[in-house]
Amino acid sequence: MYRTHNNGSLRLKDVGSNVMLCGWVQKSRDLGGMTFIDLRDRYGITQLAFNESINEPLCAEARKINREWIIQISGVVKERTSKNLKINTGEIEIEVQSLTVLNESKTPPFTIEDDTDGGEELRMKYRFLDLRRNPLKDNLMLRSKMSIETRTYFHDCNFLEIETPYLIKSTPEGARDFVVPSRMNKQQFYALPQSPQTFKQLLMVSGYDKYFQIVKCFRDEDLRADRQPEFTQIDCEMAFVSQQDVLDTFEGLIKHLFNKILGVTFNERFPVMSYNQAINDYGSDKPDIRFKMKINYLDDVAKGKGFAIFDNAQTIAAINVSGCADYSRKKLDELTNWVKRPQIGAKGLVYVKCNEDGSFKSSVDKFFNQEDLSNWSEKCNSKPGDLILLLSGDKSTVQKQLNELRLLMGSRLGLRDPKVFKPLWVVDFPLLEKDEETGSYHAMHHPFTSPKNEDLDLLTTNPLKVRANAYDLAINGVEVGGGSIRIHNRPVQEKMFDLLGFTKEEARAQFGFLLDAFEYGAPPHGGIAFGFDRLCSLFGGKDNIRDFIAFPKNNQGRDVMIDAPSELDASQTKELGIDLID
Amino acid sequence: MYRTHNNGSLRLKDVGSNVMLCGWVQKSRDLGGMTFIDLRDRYGITQLAFNESINEPLCAEARKINREWIIQISGVVKERTSKNLKINTGEIEIEVQSLTVLNESKTPPFTIEDDTDGGEELRMKYRFLDLRRNPLKDNLMLRSKMSIETRTYFHDCNFLEIETPYLIKSTPEGARDFVVPSRMNKQQFYALPQSPQTFKQLLMVSGYDKYFQIVKCFRDEDLRADRQPEFTQIDCEMAFVSQQDVLDTFEGLIKHLFNKILGVTFNERFPVMSYNQAINDYGSDKPDIRFKMKINYLDDVAKGKGFAIFDNAQTIAAINVSGCADYSRKKLDELTNWVKRPQIGAKGLVYVKCNEDGSFKSSVDKFFNQEDLSNWSEKCNSKPGDLILLLSGDKSTVQKQLNELRLLMGSRLGLRDPKVFKPLWVVDFPLLEKDEETGSYHAMHHPFTSPKNEDLDLLTTNPLKVRANAYDLAINGVEVGGGSIRIHNRPVQEKMFDLLGFTKEEARAQFGFLLDAFEYGAPPHGGIAFGFDRLCSLFGGKDNIRDFIAFPKNNQGRDVMIDAPSELDASQTKELGIDLID
């Protein structure tokens, strides 16, 4: 036995007990006659006291010990004279009677503190040291708890956790598949799944009724800051369900997690918003509804006054920013530059200050008089003291740009508190989107997503208007999950493939086994998948998913700690039956 | 809403209720005026009754419905006149009032029954139909329950579930690694993990203290019947633990699972046996201790009597088979042929019948008199009526052969009841084994496995005698888990690499990041990994792990349902920077 307690467990009631502790030396302080060591493990920190007047050789030994060494001590729990109420063990300390160094440590390349002096690159290389720091440890403990609570919820709801294979089939369309050469089947390849989508649908055909899995998925693509080549999904599917059944079940999961993990209770149903409304009001299919600041459309009151930019624009729209009429010229210029950055891409920004005296001051006073501006402010529900920010141009572009501007202003006004959570179901997504370059249709969600029954006729007459039984859950402007009710009816599926431009042969080559399965009694079914990394970071109140993954890859898809990917031996590639080309 | 109840839930107390049910048609019986349909889902079967005299058109519709069609009905719960007490819902039936066909089904290529008429190959191709059968469904439900109970146990023991990466580094020694070419890092490859071993050790260095994960592992090798290229492990590691701490913790897990899954309680500690004793007594490092029939060594009483085969043998050993003295000549010949098969490889089999009258009859009466045979029977603790079976030859070969023979005879005598469970810790494994061809040492478990402190001197003088802090858990002769206490002390690790023939550079190339980590404060640590597929099959009382995996590969590593692995498009290989060679 190495220890009687961990470093987070001793309290005043333990005073007088003989204990053994192990851990890492967080820091030591030599105060002449006394030496104190903070001993750390996953559970906390316990202060060790070495008193020169009680045991001089032991105290001398303790002085030799450096940060991150691992020691084992035995001693007696004492009440501290100067208590530290910030930590759980802060009322006691250990009067050490014996000390063993279990392992020494070189000096870490950065400090193991909440605020470390190590740069990103260095910390990734020494991830095993970075993981010792509290912020990362707290994240991984949160993730572990999220995982067990997710499973508990599903188990209590009679879901089965079923593992689907990782070595699956690559499809010609699977351009983002990672592939795996097979030694036993030379010149043939497996693919790693981008999601278990087809398998979970098969499980419904097999009658498993309620399936879930917390599962790794893989996508070989250029990585944005918040993407990883391997990521974790909470993957779910149910049979004999309507969209409402699905929303109910998974709203239950999210409420359970909020309750168990953060102690946050939602008594009301999560609000539901149509995709069209979300785009119209917020310019986003995942609006952050912690604050209002909706988009207002000013076309009918801003055109025809001789301001060519507006007159030629498809849409003129604005957000009203409360209490910002006092923005300085400099601040407004800075905002203008912000929307003109290539990431946003606006041509310019028009503002109207709603002065406290009821007058207006705008950047387009040359073209619009006080009455015009008053009309605008009425459209925007502005009050004296507010600032109206207008953009114009192509409608969907203006909506996207105003979404970004709205989020920026929301952040600046402190309206996006990471401790406040506002979930929102966004429903009625379009079934199809059009590739502007090729003119062909793509399934917005998945080729098996079902159209709404009432829109079936539109499949022929106006496909882009067809709404899908598809839904996303957004929380605080972050898409945490999405899914759909699937097609289980063969004629509709054929019509869908037709619209997507698949020949029968292509559909067969890509989805053959699933189409086969659908001929042997497929129940109505639907499901959802949540991005688990993202969900954890949201619950942790952070933006970066990487800090919620024990061993993440960097933006180049590399693990710099283990140096992967890396080159193979020529003998290995030969055995695999492959040759490397430039 | 598709249904008010599932097909396993209705009871006598529900009589009179209006219900809606959905499911697959298991079978239908047309009895003239009445048509009955058994409606199936994951939860059970409910009998539907269509009465021609009540609703003729509905009854006519019902008659058109075939097996595996999916229907939705509404009706009233009635008490059955002829009850079926074999199923939970057997006291009621539904008087159907309306019927909707949700989906039709082609006739399945084999019957969806507990005993199906489908061959292995066909059922693998239509796995989604095979999964509808009760035996497979029960297995997957068992597995799901095993999984949640495993997690509950670990969570209650303060373990953290931490996901380790799937895209890791290939090592030159990783001859059985699956590799994954990276698009973003051309000509470089990831490898899929054969186990998360190094990562779990890193997590201990990072201070996570108690880690577990239920995780997929991958091995690209020729497949035996009970191996899969992807398999699932319960992977665990703990810091600041002795071997006893590890055994205690994981014995707790197994007891928890037995209790929760099978209602089997173990009040005693699991027995512990040394590797040497296991080999000596059972000829196996994973003895099935549901029955005795230990190996007896007869060298001192069977040599020197002129029987050249025994006189020239290194070892003469025997098992005593109770009550089989009446084995016929034919049966004994058959046993002899069995041990002479290449899989066993014995040269022949000697038997002694211990007759009820106290006399002996053996196949070597020419060389051994009654007194000799009596001495043998004494060594074997034989009683009148028993049969002694002897093999001779090289000691370790004889032990292996007698192990096989013992298991066969145990099965024949009904001593291996799959409902009886006898766990056994096998400990003190040798640290090293010698490759007879190359004369070099291999780590028996893992190059980071620690030798026993008391055997450290032997590392220099007699390495093969060094015992490791390594342990396996065997249940009923099946190895379900194994692990070790790891080395955390640098000089011992260096000595170990030296013995294994690694140069410093090779050790660095293969384990660099772990060795780095070990320089920054590595705690004493150890762990274990359980084969989850195997554990599930054991709990399910079956031998075949494939039946406990939703979508397994066949012996050629193929998924014949999805047809993977398969060839890639030339454009895909080109984009990956690889060329296929013969």
PDB file of C-alpha atoms in Angstrom, chain B residues 112-194:
ATOM      1  CA  ILE B 112     -35.872 -15.255 -38.373  1.00  0.00           C
ATOM      2  CA  GLU B 113     -36.112 -17.915 -35.676  1.00  0.00           C
ATOM      3  CA  ASP B 114     -33.945 -18.954 -32.726  1.00  0.00           C
ATOM      4  CA  ASP B 115     -32.879 -21.939 -34.805  1.00  0.00           C
ATOM      5  CA  THR B 116     -32.547 -20.593 -38.290  1.00  0.00           C
ATOM      6  CA  ASP B 117     -32.076 -22.448 -41.549  1.00  0.00           C
ATOM      7  CA  GLY B 118     -29.469 -19.944 -42.768  1.00  0.00           C
ATOM      8  CA  GLY B 119     -25.816 -20.912 -43.175  1.00  0.00           C
ATOM      9  CA  GLU B 120     -23.015 -18.882 -41.633  1.00  0.00           C
ATOM     10  CA  GLU B 121     -22.012 -17.189 -44.890  1.00  0.00           C
ATOM     11  CA  LEU B 122     -25.544 -16.128 -45.793  1.00  0.00           C
ATOM     12  CA  ARG B 123     -26.244 -14.847 -42.304  1.00  0.00           C
ATOM     13  CA  MET B 124     -23.051 -12.759 -42.359  1.00  0.00           C
ATOM     14  CA  LYS B 125     -24.089 -11.215 -45.659  1.00  0.00           C
ATOM     15  CA  TYR B 126     -27.524 -10.383 -44.257  1.00  0.00           C
ATOM     16  CA  ARG B 127     -26.244  -9.553 -40.810  1.00  0.00           C
ATOM     17  CA  PHE B 128     -29.011  -6.971 -40.368  1.00  0.00           C
ATOM     18  CA  LEU B 129     -31.531  -9.832 -40.587  1.00  0.00           C
ATOM     19  CA  ASP B 130     -29.508 -12.243 -38.463  1.00  0.00           C
ATOM     20  CA  LEU B 131     -29.408  -9.555 -35.773  1.00  0.00           C
ATOM     21  CA  ARG B 132     -33.202  -9.829 -35.539  1.00  0.00           C
ATOM     22  CA  ARG B 133     -32.935 -13.340 -34.128  1.00  0.00           C
ATOM     23  CA  ASN B 134     -33.252 -13.699 -30.351  1.00  0.00           C
ATOM     24  CA  PRO B 135     -29.892 -15.354 -29.702  1.00  0.00           C
ATOM     25  CA  LEU B 136     -27.967 -12.458 -31.253  1.00  0.00           C
ATOM     26  CA  LYS B 137     -30.292  -9.851 -29.810  1.00  0.00           C
ATOM     27  CA  ASP B 138     -29.830 -11.317 -26.332  1.00  0.00           C
ATOM     28  CA  ASN B 139     -26.044 -11.231 -26.805  1.00  0.00           C
ATOM     29  CA  LEU B 140     -26.001  -7.579 -27.814  1.00  0.00           C
ATOM     30  CA  MET B 141     -28.328  -6.639 -24.984  1.00  0.00           C
ATOM     31  CA  LEU B 142     -26.021  -8.480 -22.599  1.00  0.00           C
ATOM     32  CA  ARG B 143     -23.070  -6.595 -24.030  1.00  0.00           C
ATOM     33  CA  SER B 144     -24.796  -3.246 -23.605  1.00  0.00           C
ATOM     34  CA  LYS B 145     -25.540  -4.101 -19.993  1.00  0.00           C
ATOM     35  CA  MET B 146     -21.970  -5.301 -19.385  1.00  0.00           C
ATOM     36  CA  SER B 147     -20.749  -2.011 -20.741  1.00  0.00           C
ATOM     37  CA  ILE B 148     -22.903   0.226 -18.527  1.00  0.00           C
ATOM     38  CA  GLU B 149     -22.210  -1.902 -15.448  1.00  0.00           C
ATOM     39  CA  THR B 150     -18.476  -1.757 -16.102  1.00  0.00           C
ATOM     40  CA  ARG B 151     -18.638   1.990 -16.320  1.00  0.00           C
ATOM     41  CA  THR B 152     -20.822   2.317 -13.250  1.00  0.00           C
ATOM     42  CA  TYR B 153     -18.331   0.289 -11.223  1.00  0.00           C
ATOM     43  CA  PHE B 154     -15.368   2.364 -12.356  1.00  0.00           C
ATOM     44  CA  HIS B 155     -17.207   5.619 -11.887  1.00  0.00           C
ATOM     45  CA  ASP B 156     -18.135   4.604  -8.347  1.00  0.00           C
ATOM     46  CA  CYS B 157     -14.450   3.780  -7.736  1.00  0.00           C
ATOM     47  CA  ASN B 158     -13.436   7.277  -8.823  1.00  0.00           C
ATOM     48  CA  PHE B 159     -11.876   6.211 -12.116  1.00  0.00           C
ATOM     49  CA  LEU B 160     -11.865   8.679 -14.975  1.00  0.00           C
ATOM     50  CA  GLU B 161     -12.837   7.554 -18.431  1.00  0.00           C
ATOM     51  CA  ILE B 162     -10.385   9.243 -20.772  1.00  0.00           C
ATOM     52  CA  GLU B 163     -10.341   8.754 -24.533  1.00  0.00           C
ATOM     53  CA  THR B 164      -6.952   8.123 -26.076  1.00  0.00           C
ATOM     54  CA  PRO B 165      -6.248   8.759 -29.759  1.00  0.00           C
ATOM     55  CA  TYR B 166      -6.907   6.296 -32.574  1.00  0.00           C
ATOM     56  CA  LEU B 167      -4.541   7.945 -35.034  1.00  0.00           C
ATOM     57  CA  ILE B 168      -1.166   7.295 -33.470  1.00  0.00           C
ATOM     58  CA  LYS B 169       2.387   6.551 -34.493  1.00  0.00           C
ATOM     59  CA  SER B 170       3.524   3.430 -36.257  1.00  0.00           C
ATOM     60  CA  THR B 171       6.701   1.851 -34.950  1.00  0.00           C
ATOM     61  CA  PRO B 172       9.147  -0.268 -36.948  1.00  0.00           C
ATOM     62  CA  GLU B 173       8.363  -3.167 -34.606  1.00  0.00           C
ATOM     63  CA  GLY B 174       4.645  -2.596 -35.085  1.00  0.00           C
ATOM     64  CA  ALA B 175       4.493  -5.245 -37.788  1.00  0.00           C
ATOM     65  CA  ARG B 176       0.851  -5.872 -36.988  1.00  0.00           C
ATOM     66  CA  ASP B 177      -0.150  -2.225 -37.095  1.00  0.00           C
ATOM     67  CA  PHE B 178      -2.887  -1.076 -39.408  1.00  0.00           C
ATOM     68  CA  VAL B 179      -1.592   2.124 -40.963  1.00  0.00           C
ATOM     69  CA  VAL B 180      -3.466   5.154 -42.265  1.00  0.00           C
ATOM     70  CA  PRO B 181      -1.995   7.426 -44.936  1.00  0.00           C
ATOM     71  CA  SER B 182      -2.422  11.111 -44.202  1.00  0.00           C
ATOM     72  CA  ARG B 183      -3.574  13.454 -46.949  1.00  0.00           C
ATOM     73  CA  MET B 184      -2.428  16.561 -45.151  1.00  0.00           C
ATOM     74  CA  ASN B 185       0.992  15.092 -44.431  1.00  0.00           C
ATOM     75  CA  LYS B 186       1.823  13.379 -47.700  1.00  0.00           C
ATOM     76  CA  GLN B 187       3.833  10.156 -47.583  1.00  0.00           C
ATOM     77  CA  GLN B 188       3.301   9.949 -43.856  1.00  0.00           C
ATOM     78  CA  PHE B 189       1.134   7.472 -42.001  1.00  0.00           C
ATOM     79  CA  TYR B 190      -0.705   7.160 -38.748  1.00  0.00           C
ATOM     80  CA  ALA B 191      -1.148   3.760 -37.138  1.00  0.00           C
ATOM     81  CA  LEU B 192      -4.239   2.428 -35.398  1.00  0.00           C
ATOM     82  CA  PRO B 193      -3.472   1.390 -31.808  1.00  0.00           C
ATOM     83  CA  GLN B 194      -3.009  -2.249 -30.897  1.00  0.00           C
TER      84      GLN B 194
END
